[in-house]
Every structure is written in structure tokens, then in C-alpha cells.
Short mmCIF file of C-alpha atoms in Angstrom, two decimals:
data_model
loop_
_atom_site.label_atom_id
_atom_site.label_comp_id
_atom_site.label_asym_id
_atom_site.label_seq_id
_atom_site.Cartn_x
_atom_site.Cartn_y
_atom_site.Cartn_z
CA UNK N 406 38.73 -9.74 4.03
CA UNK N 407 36.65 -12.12 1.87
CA UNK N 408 36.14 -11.43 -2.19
CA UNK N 409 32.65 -11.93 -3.26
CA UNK N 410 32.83 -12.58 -7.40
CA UNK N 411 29.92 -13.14 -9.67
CA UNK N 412 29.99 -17.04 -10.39
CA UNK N 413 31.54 -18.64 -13.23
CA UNK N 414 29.89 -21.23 -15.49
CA UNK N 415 26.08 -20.64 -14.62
CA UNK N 416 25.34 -19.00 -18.04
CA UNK N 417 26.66 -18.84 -21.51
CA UNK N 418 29.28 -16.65 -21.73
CA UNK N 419 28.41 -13.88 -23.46
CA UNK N 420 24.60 -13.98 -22.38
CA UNK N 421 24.29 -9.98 -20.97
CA UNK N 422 24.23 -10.37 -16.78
CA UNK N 423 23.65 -7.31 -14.23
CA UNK N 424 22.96 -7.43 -10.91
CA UNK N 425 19.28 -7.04 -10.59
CA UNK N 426 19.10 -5.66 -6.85
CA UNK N 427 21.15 -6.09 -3.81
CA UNK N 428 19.16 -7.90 -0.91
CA UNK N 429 21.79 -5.69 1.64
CA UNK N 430 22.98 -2.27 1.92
CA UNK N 431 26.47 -1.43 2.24
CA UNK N 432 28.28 -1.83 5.87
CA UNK N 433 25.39 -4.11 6.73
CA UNK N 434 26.26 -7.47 8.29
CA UNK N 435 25.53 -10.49 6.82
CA UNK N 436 25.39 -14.10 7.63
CA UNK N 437 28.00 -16.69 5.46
CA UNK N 438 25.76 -18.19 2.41
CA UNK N 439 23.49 -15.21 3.08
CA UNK N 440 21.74 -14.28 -0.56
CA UNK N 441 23.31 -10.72 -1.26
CA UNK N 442 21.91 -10.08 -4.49
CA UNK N 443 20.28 -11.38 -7.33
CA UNK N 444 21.86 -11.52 -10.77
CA UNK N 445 19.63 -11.29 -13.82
CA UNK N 446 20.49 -13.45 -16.63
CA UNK N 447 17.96 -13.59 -20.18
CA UNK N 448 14.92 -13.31 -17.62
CA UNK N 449 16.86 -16.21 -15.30
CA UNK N 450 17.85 -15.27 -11.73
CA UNK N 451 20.85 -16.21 -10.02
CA UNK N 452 21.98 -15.78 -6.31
CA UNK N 453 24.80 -14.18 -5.33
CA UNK N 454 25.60 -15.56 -1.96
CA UNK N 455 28.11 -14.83 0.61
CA UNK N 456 31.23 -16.45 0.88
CA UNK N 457 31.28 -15.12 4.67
CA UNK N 458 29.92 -13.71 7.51
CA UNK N 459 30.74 -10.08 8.31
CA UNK N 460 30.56 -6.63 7.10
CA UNK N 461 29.39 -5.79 3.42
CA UNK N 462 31.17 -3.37 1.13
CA UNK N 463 28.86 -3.11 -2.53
CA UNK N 464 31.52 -2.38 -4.84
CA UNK N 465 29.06 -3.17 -8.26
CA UNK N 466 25.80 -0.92 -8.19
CA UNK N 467 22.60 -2.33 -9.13
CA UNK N 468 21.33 -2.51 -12.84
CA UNK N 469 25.28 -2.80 -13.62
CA UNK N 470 26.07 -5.30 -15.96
CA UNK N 471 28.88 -7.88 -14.39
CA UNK N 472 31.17 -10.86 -16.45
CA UNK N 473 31.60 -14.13 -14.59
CA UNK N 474 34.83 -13.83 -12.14
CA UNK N 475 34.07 -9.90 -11.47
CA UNK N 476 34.64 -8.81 -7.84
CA UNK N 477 31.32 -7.44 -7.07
CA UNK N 478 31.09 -6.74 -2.81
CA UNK N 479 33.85 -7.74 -0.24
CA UNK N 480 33.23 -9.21 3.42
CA UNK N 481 35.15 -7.50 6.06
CA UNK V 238 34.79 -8.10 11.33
CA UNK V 239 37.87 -8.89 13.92
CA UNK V 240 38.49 -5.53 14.49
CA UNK V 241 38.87 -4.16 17.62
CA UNK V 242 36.29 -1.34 16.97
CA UNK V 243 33.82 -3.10 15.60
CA UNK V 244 30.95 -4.17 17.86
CA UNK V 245 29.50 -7.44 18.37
CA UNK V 246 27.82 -8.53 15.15
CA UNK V 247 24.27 -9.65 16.24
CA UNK V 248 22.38 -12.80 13.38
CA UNK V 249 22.04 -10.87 10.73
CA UNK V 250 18.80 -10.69 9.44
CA UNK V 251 17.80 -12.87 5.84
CA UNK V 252 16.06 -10.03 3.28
CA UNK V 253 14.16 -11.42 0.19
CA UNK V 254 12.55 -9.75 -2.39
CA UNK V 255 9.07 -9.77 -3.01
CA UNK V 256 9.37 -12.79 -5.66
CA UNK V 257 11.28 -14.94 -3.29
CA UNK V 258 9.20 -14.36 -0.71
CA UNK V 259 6.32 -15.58 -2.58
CA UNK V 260 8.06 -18.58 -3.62
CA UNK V 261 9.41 -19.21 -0.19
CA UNK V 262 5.53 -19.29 0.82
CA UNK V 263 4.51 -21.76 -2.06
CA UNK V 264 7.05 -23.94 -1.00
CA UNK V 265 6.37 -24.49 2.36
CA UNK V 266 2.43 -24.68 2.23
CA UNK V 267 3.40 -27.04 -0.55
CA UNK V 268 5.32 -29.32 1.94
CA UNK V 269 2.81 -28.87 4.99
CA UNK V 270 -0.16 -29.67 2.25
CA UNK V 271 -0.02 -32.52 0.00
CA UNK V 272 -3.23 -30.91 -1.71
CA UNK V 273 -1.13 -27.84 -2.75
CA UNK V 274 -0.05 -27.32 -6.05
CA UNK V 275 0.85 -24.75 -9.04
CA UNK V 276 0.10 -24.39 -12.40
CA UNK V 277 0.78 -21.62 -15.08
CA UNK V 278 2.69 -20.44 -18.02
CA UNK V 279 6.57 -20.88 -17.91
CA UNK V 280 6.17 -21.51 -13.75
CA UNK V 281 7.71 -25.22 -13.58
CA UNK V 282 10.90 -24.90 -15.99
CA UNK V 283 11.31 -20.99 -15.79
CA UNK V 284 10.11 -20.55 -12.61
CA UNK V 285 8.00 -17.69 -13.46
CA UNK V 286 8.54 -15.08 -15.65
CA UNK V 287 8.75 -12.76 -12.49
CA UNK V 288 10.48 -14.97 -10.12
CA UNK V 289 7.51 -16.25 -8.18
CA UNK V 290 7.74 -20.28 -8.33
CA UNK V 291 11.63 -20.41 -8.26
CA UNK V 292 13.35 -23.99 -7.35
CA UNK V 293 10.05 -25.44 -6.88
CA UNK V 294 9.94 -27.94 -9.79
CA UNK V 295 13.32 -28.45 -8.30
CA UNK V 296 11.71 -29.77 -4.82
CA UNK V 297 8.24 -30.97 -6.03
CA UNK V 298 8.75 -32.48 -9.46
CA UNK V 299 6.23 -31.62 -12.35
CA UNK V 300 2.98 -33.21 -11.06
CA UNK V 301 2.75 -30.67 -8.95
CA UNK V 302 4.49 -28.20 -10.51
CA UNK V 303 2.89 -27.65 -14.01
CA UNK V 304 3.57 -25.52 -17.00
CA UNK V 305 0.20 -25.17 -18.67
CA UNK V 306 0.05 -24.40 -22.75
CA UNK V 307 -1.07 -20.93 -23.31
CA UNK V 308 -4.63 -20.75 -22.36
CA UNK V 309 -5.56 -19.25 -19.14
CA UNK V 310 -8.84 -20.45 -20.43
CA UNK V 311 -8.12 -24.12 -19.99
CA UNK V 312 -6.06 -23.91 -16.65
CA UNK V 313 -7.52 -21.20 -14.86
CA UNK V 314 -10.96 -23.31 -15.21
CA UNK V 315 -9.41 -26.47 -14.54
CA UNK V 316 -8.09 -24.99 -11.47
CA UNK V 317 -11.46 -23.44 -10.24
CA UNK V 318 -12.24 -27.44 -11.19
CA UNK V 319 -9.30 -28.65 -8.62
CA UNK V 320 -10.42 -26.26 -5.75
CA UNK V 321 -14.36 -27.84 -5.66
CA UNK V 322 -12.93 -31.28 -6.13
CA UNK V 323 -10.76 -30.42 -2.58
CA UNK V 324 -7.46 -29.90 -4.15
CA UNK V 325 -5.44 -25.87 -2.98
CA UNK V 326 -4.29 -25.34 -6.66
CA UNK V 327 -2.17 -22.05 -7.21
CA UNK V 328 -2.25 -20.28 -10.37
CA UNK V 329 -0.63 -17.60 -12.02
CA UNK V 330 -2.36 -15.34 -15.10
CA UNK V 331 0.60 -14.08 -16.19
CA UNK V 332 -0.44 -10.53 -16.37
CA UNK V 333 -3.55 -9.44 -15.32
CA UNK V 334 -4.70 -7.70 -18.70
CA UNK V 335 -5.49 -11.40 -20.27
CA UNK V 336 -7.89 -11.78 -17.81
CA UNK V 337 -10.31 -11.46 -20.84
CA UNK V 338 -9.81 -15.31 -21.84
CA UNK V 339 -10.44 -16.77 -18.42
CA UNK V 340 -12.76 -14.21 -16.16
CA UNK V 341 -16.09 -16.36 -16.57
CA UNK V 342 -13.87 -19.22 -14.64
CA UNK V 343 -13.03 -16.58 -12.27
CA UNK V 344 -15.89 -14.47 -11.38
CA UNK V 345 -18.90 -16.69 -12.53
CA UNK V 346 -17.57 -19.60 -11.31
CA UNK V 347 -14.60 -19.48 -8.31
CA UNK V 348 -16.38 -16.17 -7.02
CA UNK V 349 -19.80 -17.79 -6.61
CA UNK V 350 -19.05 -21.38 -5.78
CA UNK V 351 -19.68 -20.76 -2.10
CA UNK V 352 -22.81 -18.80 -2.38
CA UNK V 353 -24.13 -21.28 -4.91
CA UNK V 354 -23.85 -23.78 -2.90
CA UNK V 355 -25.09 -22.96 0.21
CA UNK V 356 -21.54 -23.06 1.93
CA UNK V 357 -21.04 -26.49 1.02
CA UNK V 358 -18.96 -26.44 -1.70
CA UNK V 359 -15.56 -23.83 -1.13
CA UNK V 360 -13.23 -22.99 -3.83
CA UNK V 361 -9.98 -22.51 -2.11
CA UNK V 362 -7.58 -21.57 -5.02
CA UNK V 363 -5.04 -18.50 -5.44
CA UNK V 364 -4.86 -16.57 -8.58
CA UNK V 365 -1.51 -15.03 -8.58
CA UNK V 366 -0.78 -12.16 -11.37
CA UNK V 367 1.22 -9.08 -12.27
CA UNK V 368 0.23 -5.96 -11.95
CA UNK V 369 1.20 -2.74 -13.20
CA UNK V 370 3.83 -0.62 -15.93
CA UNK V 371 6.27 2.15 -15.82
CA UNK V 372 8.56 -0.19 -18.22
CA UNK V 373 7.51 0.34 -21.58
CA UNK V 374 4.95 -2.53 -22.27
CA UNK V 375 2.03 -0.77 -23.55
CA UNK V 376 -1.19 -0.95 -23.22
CA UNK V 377 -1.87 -4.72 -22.57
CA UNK V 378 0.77 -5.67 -20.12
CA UNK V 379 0.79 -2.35 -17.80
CA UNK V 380 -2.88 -2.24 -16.57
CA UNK V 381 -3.57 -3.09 -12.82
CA UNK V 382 -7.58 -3.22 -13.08
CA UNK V 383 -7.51 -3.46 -9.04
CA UNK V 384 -11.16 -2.25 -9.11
CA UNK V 385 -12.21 -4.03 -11.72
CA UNK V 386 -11.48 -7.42 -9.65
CA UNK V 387 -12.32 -5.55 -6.09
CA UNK V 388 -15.60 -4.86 -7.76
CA UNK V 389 -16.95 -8.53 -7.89
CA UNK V 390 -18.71 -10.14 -4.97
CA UNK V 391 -17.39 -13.32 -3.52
CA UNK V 392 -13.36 -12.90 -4.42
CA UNK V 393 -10.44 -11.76 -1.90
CA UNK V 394 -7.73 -8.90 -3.43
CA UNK V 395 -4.60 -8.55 -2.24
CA UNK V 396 -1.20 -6.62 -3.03
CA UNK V 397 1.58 -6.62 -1.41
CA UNK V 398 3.88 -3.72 -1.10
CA UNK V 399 7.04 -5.51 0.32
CA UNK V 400 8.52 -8.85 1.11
CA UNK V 401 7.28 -9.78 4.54
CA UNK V 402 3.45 -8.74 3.68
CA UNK V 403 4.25 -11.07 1.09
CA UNK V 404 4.75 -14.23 2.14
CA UNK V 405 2.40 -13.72 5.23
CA UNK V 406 -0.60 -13.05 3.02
CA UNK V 407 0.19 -15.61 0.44
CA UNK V 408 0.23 -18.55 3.25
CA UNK V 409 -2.88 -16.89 4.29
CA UNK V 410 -4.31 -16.87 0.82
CA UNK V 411 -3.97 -20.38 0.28
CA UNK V 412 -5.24 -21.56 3.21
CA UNK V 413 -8.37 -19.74 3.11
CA UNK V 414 -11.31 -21.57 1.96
CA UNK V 415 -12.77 -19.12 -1.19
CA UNK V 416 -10.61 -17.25 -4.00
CA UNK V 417 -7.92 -14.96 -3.33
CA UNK V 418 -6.71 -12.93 -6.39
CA UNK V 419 -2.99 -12.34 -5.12
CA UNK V 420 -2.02 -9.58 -7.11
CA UNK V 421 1.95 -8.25 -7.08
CA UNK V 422 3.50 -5.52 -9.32
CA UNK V 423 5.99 -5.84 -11.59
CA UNK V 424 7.91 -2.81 -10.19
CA UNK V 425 8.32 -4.48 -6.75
CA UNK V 426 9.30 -8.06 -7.98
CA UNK V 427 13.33 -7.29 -7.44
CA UNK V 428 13.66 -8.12 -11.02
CA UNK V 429 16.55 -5.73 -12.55
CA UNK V 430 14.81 -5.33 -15.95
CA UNK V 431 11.57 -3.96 -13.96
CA UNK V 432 13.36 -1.53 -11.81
CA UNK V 433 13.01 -2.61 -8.07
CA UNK V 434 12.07 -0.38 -4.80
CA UNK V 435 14.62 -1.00 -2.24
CA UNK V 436 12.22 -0.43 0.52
CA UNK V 437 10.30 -3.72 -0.85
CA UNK V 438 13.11 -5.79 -0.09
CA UNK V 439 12.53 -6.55 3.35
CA UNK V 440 13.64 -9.00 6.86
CA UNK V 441 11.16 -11.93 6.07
CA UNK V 442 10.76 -14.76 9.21
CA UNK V 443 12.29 -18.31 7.95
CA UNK V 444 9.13 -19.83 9.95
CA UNK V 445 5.14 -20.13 8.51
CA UNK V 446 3.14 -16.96 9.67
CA UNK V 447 0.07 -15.01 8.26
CA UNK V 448 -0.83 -11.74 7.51
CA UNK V 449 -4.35 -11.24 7.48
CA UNK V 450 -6.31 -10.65 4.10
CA UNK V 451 -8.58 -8.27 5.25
CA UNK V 452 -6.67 -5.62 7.11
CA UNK V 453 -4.80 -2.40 6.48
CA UNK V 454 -1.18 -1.03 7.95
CA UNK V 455 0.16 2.58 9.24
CA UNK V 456 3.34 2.41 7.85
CA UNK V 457 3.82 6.01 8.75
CA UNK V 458 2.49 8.05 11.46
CA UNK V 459 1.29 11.89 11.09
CA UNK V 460 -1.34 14.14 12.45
CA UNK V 461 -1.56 16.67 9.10
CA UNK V 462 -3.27 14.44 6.90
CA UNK V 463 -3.49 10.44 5.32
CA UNK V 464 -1.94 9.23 2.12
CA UNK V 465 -3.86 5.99 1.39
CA UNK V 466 -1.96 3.75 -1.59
CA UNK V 467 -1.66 0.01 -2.43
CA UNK V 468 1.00 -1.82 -3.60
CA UNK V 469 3.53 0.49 -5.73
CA UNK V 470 1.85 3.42 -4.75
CA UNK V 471 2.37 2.88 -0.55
CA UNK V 472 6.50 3.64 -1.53
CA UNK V 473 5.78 6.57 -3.41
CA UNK V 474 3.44 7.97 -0.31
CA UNK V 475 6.78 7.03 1.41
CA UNK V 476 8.63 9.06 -0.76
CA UNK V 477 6.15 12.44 -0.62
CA UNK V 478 5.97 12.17 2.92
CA UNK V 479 9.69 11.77 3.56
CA UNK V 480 10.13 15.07 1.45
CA UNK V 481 6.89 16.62 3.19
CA UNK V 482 8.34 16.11 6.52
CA UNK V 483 10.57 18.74 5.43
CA UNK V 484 8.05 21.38 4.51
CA UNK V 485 6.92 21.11 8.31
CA UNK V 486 3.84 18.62 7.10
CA UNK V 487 3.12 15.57 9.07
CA UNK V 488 1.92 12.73 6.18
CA UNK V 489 0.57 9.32 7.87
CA UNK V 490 0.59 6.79 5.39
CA UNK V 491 -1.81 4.10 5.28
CA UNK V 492 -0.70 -0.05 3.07
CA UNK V 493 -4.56 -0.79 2.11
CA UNK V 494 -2.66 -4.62 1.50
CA UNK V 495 -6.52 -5.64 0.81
CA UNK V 496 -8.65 -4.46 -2.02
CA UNK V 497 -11.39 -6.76 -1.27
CA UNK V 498 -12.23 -6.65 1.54
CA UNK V 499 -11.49 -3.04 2.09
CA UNK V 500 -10.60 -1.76 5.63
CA UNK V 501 -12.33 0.78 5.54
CA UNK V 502 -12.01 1.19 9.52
CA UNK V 503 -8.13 2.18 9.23
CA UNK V 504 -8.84 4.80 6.64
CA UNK V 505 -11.86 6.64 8.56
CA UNK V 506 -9.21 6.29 11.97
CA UNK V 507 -7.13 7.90 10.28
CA UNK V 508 -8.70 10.29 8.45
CA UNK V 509 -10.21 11.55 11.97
CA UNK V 510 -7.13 12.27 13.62
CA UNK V 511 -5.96 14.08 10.37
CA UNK V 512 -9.05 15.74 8.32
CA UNK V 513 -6.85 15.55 4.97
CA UNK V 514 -6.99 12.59 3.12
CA UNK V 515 -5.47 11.94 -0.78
CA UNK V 516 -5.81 8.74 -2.13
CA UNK V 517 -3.07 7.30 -4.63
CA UNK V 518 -3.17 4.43 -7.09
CA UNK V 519 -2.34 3.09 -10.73
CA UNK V 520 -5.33 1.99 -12.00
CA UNK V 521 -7.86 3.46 -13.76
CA UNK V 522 -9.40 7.06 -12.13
CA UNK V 523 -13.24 6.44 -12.67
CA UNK V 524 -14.90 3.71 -10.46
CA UNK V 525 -11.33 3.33 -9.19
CA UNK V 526 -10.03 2.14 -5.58
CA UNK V 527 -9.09 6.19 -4.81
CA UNK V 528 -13.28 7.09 -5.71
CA UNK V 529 -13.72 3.58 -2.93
CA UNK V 530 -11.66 5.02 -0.41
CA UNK V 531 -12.75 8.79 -1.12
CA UNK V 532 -16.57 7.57 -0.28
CA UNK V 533 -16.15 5.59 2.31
CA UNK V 534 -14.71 8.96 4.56
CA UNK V 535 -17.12 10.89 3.24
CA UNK V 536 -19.98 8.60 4.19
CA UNK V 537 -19.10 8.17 7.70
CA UNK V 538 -19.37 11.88 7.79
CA UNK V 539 -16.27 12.72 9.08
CA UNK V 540 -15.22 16.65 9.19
CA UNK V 541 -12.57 17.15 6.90
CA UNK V 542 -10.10 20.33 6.88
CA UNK V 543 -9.59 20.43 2.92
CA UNK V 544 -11.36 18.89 0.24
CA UNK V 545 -10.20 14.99 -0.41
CA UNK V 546 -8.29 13.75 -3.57
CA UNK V 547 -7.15 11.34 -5.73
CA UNK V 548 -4.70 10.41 -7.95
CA UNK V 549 -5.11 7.65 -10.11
CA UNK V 550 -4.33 6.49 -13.85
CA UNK V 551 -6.34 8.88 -16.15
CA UNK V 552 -9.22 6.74 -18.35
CA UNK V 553 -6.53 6.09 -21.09
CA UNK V 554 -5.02 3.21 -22.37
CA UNK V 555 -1.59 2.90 -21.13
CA UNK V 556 0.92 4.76 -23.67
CA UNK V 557 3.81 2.90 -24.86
CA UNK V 558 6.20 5.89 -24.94
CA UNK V 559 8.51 6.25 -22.04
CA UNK V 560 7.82 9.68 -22.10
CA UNK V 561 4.30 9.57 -22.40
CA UNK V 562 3.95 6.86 -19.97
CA UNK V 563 5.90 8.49 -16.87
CA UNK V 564 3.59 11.58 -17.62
CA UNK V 565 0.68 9.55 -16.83
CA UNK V 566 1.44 7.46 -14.23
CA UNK V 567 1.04 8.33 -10.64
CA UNK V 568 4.78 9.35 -8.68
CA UNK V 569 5.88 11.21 -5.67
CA UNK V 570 6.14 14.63 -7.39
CA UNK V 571 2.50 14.89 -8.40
CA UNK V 572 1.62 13.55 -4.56
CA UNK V 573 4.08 16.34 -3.41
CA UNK V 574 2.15 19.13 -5.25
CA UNK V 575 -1.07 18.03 -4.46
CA UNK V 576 -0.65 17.66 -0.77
CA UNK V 577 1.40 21.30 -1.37
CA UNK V 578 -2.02 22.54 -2.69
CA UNK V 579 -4.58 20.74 0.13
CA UNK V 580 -2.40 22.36 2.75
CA UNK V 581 -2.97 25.79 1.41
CA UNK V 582 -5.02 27.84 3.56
CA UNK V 583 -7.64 28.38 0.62
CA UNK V 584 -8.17 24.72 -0.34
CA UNK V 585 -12.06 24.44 0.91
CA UNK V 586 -12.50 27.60 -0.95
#
């Protein structure tokens, strides 16, 4: 089991973040550095990608609003 | 993924939204074609306000690359300028309600270049610009004035409704010799603060391939009548049909992807096998791509079971009120009820 977190030190903290849509459903397979979702910054997008390949479990919902370090999915 | 119950994990398949497909497409006709480049407002830097030139200032540096002061006046002509000199310049009008500032460039000029001179002279640039509201931007960033570009002689429309039509007929667009007004709406672009349609967000080929400009898609099959939409509109037929099929009514649903040309040929195919036929869009009602699609059935004379329809914007400026706005705008529910009522026994009455 892999952690997928929202990066750390791409924004200012503080600057509102949400995930903007996941690319994947959940239990869908994915490759390792796969794009998963996008994260919405101040009208910036960032990628969040996949630390590995396997099995996705969504555990943030899109249009949430995420802090740097948050577990958002895990790889299985 | 080790577990004993799990079964053999085949490549996964690499989704992009609508955005990064676009940009995806840029960048590699950029690569293949020295003579390729973009220009627009907040496209280098930013990469687009709605995510369509991402990382490519990044690969290509700002020659070709260029964030243009704010007049589509100056850069829109100068690109119609590029294109006869033999460059592929792409440019993006932020939203298509400024067209106002630049349209002589674009329909007196880009449009007719090829007529005017006797097929010697092409003008192969892209226009790329938003589309569409349902966010709360008023009346001068929510328009989608499809007709009012598929109405002028000489220019190519396009919309996309998801990420692999995307990229296809954006490499296609660039490559062809004459104008292509790529349009894509907001509500598709996979950006959060727009709301995003899952279904857009598709499996989209690493390699270069085309979708043609000119033609028309099934995405659903059904024998009890056609749902024609563009763009936005295509997912909610999706959505109508999905909750038709369980009212015993067969919806086919037809992606017009093209404005300009229009494929006519899919919709009267259609329309033959079904004899129902309810066109849905977000532009304007009168003169509108629905009244386009409603006479070219009619024309070829084909017998119809109920009377056809449309549903369109009405002839208002877009409200800015949530409330007012959603009220307005085209959505599965009103398709729903309509097709409820063209099913009814008494519709020809």
C-alpha cells in the first residue's frame, strides 16, 4: 500500500487548493507517475501523480479543498 | 495489487482532460512543425487561463510562445498576418464574447483569404476560445455564439465534447490549410472552479492522430428517436437518455463535433431510422445551430413520427444570477420532459 499526498512547497501556503477533478475513478488501475488528478491553485494547475502502479482508492472528493501533506488516494 | 485475487493488471490507460489534451496537441505539432506557434493573453507564463498551453513556454521558450498585451485586435490580425506569410500561428480569444474587437481580422480577412486569392494564398491559423456559462459570469463571458461563427463562409467550427476528440481535431485543425475556429467550453475544461463532466475526461493515444473536422459521431445508439447536441450539450443528451432508457425509450445520441461544416448526412441517417429528432444547444434559439439541424431533416423530406424540437438559449442576454441563469440554460431535465412530451401519442396533434 502506497500513500498518495498532495505535494508540499508548490504554492504559498495558505493560497486556497482543491482538487479540481480526478483523471481516474476509484478501484481503477493506474500506471506509477500516472497524472491522477489535477489540483487547482489561484487559477494554477498542479498534477497529482502517482507514486505507484496499482489499484486506486479516492479518499479526497473532487472540488474538496486539500493542505500540502494531506493523504488524498492510496495505491493498493 | 499482489494479492492473490486480484487479476492481472493490464497498461493502464493515460486519461487527460480536455485542456491537457489540447495542450498535449500544441505541443507536439509544435515539435513536428517549426512553423507552429502560439500567441494570446496570459498563454506563455500562465499557460492559459483554462489550461490549454500548459508547460509549453516551458519546452518552446517565448518566441514561440507569446503573451500578447490585451488586444485581440492587434494579435488576432497579426496572426491572420503570420498564416499568409506561411507561418501555422495558434491563437486563443480568450472568450469568445470579445470577438467584437477582432472579427474584421477574422471573417473579412482569415475567412476570405483563400477565395480572394484564387487558392493561392491559404490562411492556415487556429483560433482557439471558450465557450459557454453555467458559472456565474454574466452576460459577456457566458455566450457561445456557435451560429454566429458557423454562419460565415470560408471558416471551420469545431467543439469538442471530450478529451480524445480533442486533441485529434486540434492536430487536424492546425494542419489544415484555411481557419479553424476551435471552440471548447468552459464546463468541460477539467478546471475545478468551472465544474467539470467526468465523462469528458477521457483515454487519449500518447501518439499524433486526427479526427476529422467535418464529421459527426453516434455516441449512443437507439431506434426511438435522435438527440443532436455539441459540445456541453452531447453529455447532457447522455444524461436524458441514460434516464430515458428507463422509461422504455430508446435515445440515439448524435456529437455534431463540427459546426461548420455541418454533417448533415449523420443527422438525416439518423433521423430515418428514428422519425423523432430534438436538437439541444447553448447558444442563442433564433438562427441558432438547433433551427440548422431542424431544417436540414425537414428538407430532405424525411417522415417524421412527432413534430421536431429544439432547445436552445432563449434570445436573452445571459443573467448573472445563479438562479436565474440555471433556469435558462439548457440541462437534462428540460431534455427529459420534452422527449416525455414528443413520445406522447398526441404529439403531431
Amino acid at each position: 500500500m502506497t500513500d498518495v499526498t498532495i505535494p508540499t512547497g508548490l504554492w504559498n501556503e495558505g493560497d486556497e487548493a482543491a482538487i479540481s477533478a480526478w483523471l481516474y475513478s476509484n478501484g481503477d488501475s493506474v500506471a506509477e507517475n500516472a497524472v491522477l488528478a489535477e489540483i487547482m491553485v489561484e487559477k494554477s494547475s498542479f498534477e497529482l501523480l502517482s507514486p505507484a502502479a496499482g489499484r486506486l482508492t479516492i479518499l479526497v472528493a473532487a472540488e474538496e479543498a486539500v493542505r500540502p501533506g494531506q493523504l488524498a488516494a492510496r495505491i493498493d | 495489487m499482489s494479492s492473490p485475487d486480484a487479476p492481472t493488471v493490464i497498461a493502464p490507460a493515460r486519461r487527460l482532460t480536455i485542456a491537457r489534451a489540447i495542450a498535449e496537441a500544441i505541443g507536439q505539432e509544435m515539435e513536428r512543425d517549426a512553423t507552429v506557434l502560439v500567441m494570446g493573453e496570459d498563454i506563455a507564463k500562465l499557460g492559459g487561463v483554462f489550461g490549454t498551453t500548459t508547460g509549453l513556454l516551458d519546452k518552446f521558450g517565448p518566441e514561440r510562445v507569446r503573451d500578447t498585451p490585451i488586444s485581440e485586435t492587434a494579435f488576432i490580425g497579426a496572426a491572420t498576418g503570420l498564416a499568409a506569410a506561411g507561418m501555422r500561428p495558434i491563437v486563443e480569444l480568450m472568450f469568445v464574447d470579445f470577438f467584437g474587437v477582432c472579427m474584421d481580422a477574422i471573417y473579412n480577412l482569415a475567412a476570405k483569404q483563400c477565395y480572394f486569392s484564387g487558392g493561392q494564398v491559404t490562411c492556415p491559423m487556429v483560433l482557439m476560445t471558450s465557450v459557454g456559462g453555467g458559472y456565474g459570469d454574466a452576460g459577456q463571458h457566458s455566450q457561445t455564439l456557435y451560429a454566429t461563427f458557423g454562419h460565415l463562409p470560408g471558416l471551420k467550427v469545431v467543439i469538442p465534447s471530450n478529451a480524445h476528440d480533442a486533441k485529434g481535431l486540434m492536430l487536424a485543425a492546425i494542419r489544415d490549410p484555411n481557419p479553424v475556429v476551435f471552440m471548447y467550453h468552459k464546463a468541460l475544461q477539467g478546471m475545478g472552479w468551472l465544474g467539470t463532466v467526468q465523462r469528458s475526461i477521457t483515454d487519449v493515444p500518447d501518439a499524433d492522430y486526427l479526427v476529422p473536422l467535418d464529421k459527426a459521431k453516434v455516441v449512443r445508439e437507439g431506434k426511438d428517436l435522435t438527440l443532436v447536441g455539441l459540445g456541453l450539450s452531447v453529455h447532457q443528451a447522455l444524461d436524458a437518455a441514460e434516464r430515458l432508457s428507463g422509461e422504455g425509450v430508446s435515445a440515439e445520441v448524435i456529437d455534431l463535433v463540427s459546426i461548420a461544416p455541418l454533417d448533415r448526412q449523420a443527422v438525416r441517417a439518423s433521423v430515418r431510422k428514428t422519425g423523432r429528432l430534438l436538437a439541444i444547444d447553448d447558444d442563442y434559439l433564433s438562427y441558432g445551430v438547433g433551427a440548422e439541424i431542424l431544417a436540414s431533416v425537414c428538407e430532405a423530406g424525411i417522415a417524421l413520427r412527432s413534430a421536431p424540437q429544439r432547445i436552445a438559449f432563449p434570445d436573452i442576454p445571459v443573467p448573472f444570477t445563479p438562479v436565474m441563469e440555471h433556469f435558462v440554460l439548457p440541462n437534462a431535465d428540460k431534455i427529459v420532459a420534452a422527449v416525455r412530451h414528443m413520445m406522447e401519442p398526441s404529439a403531431n396533434d
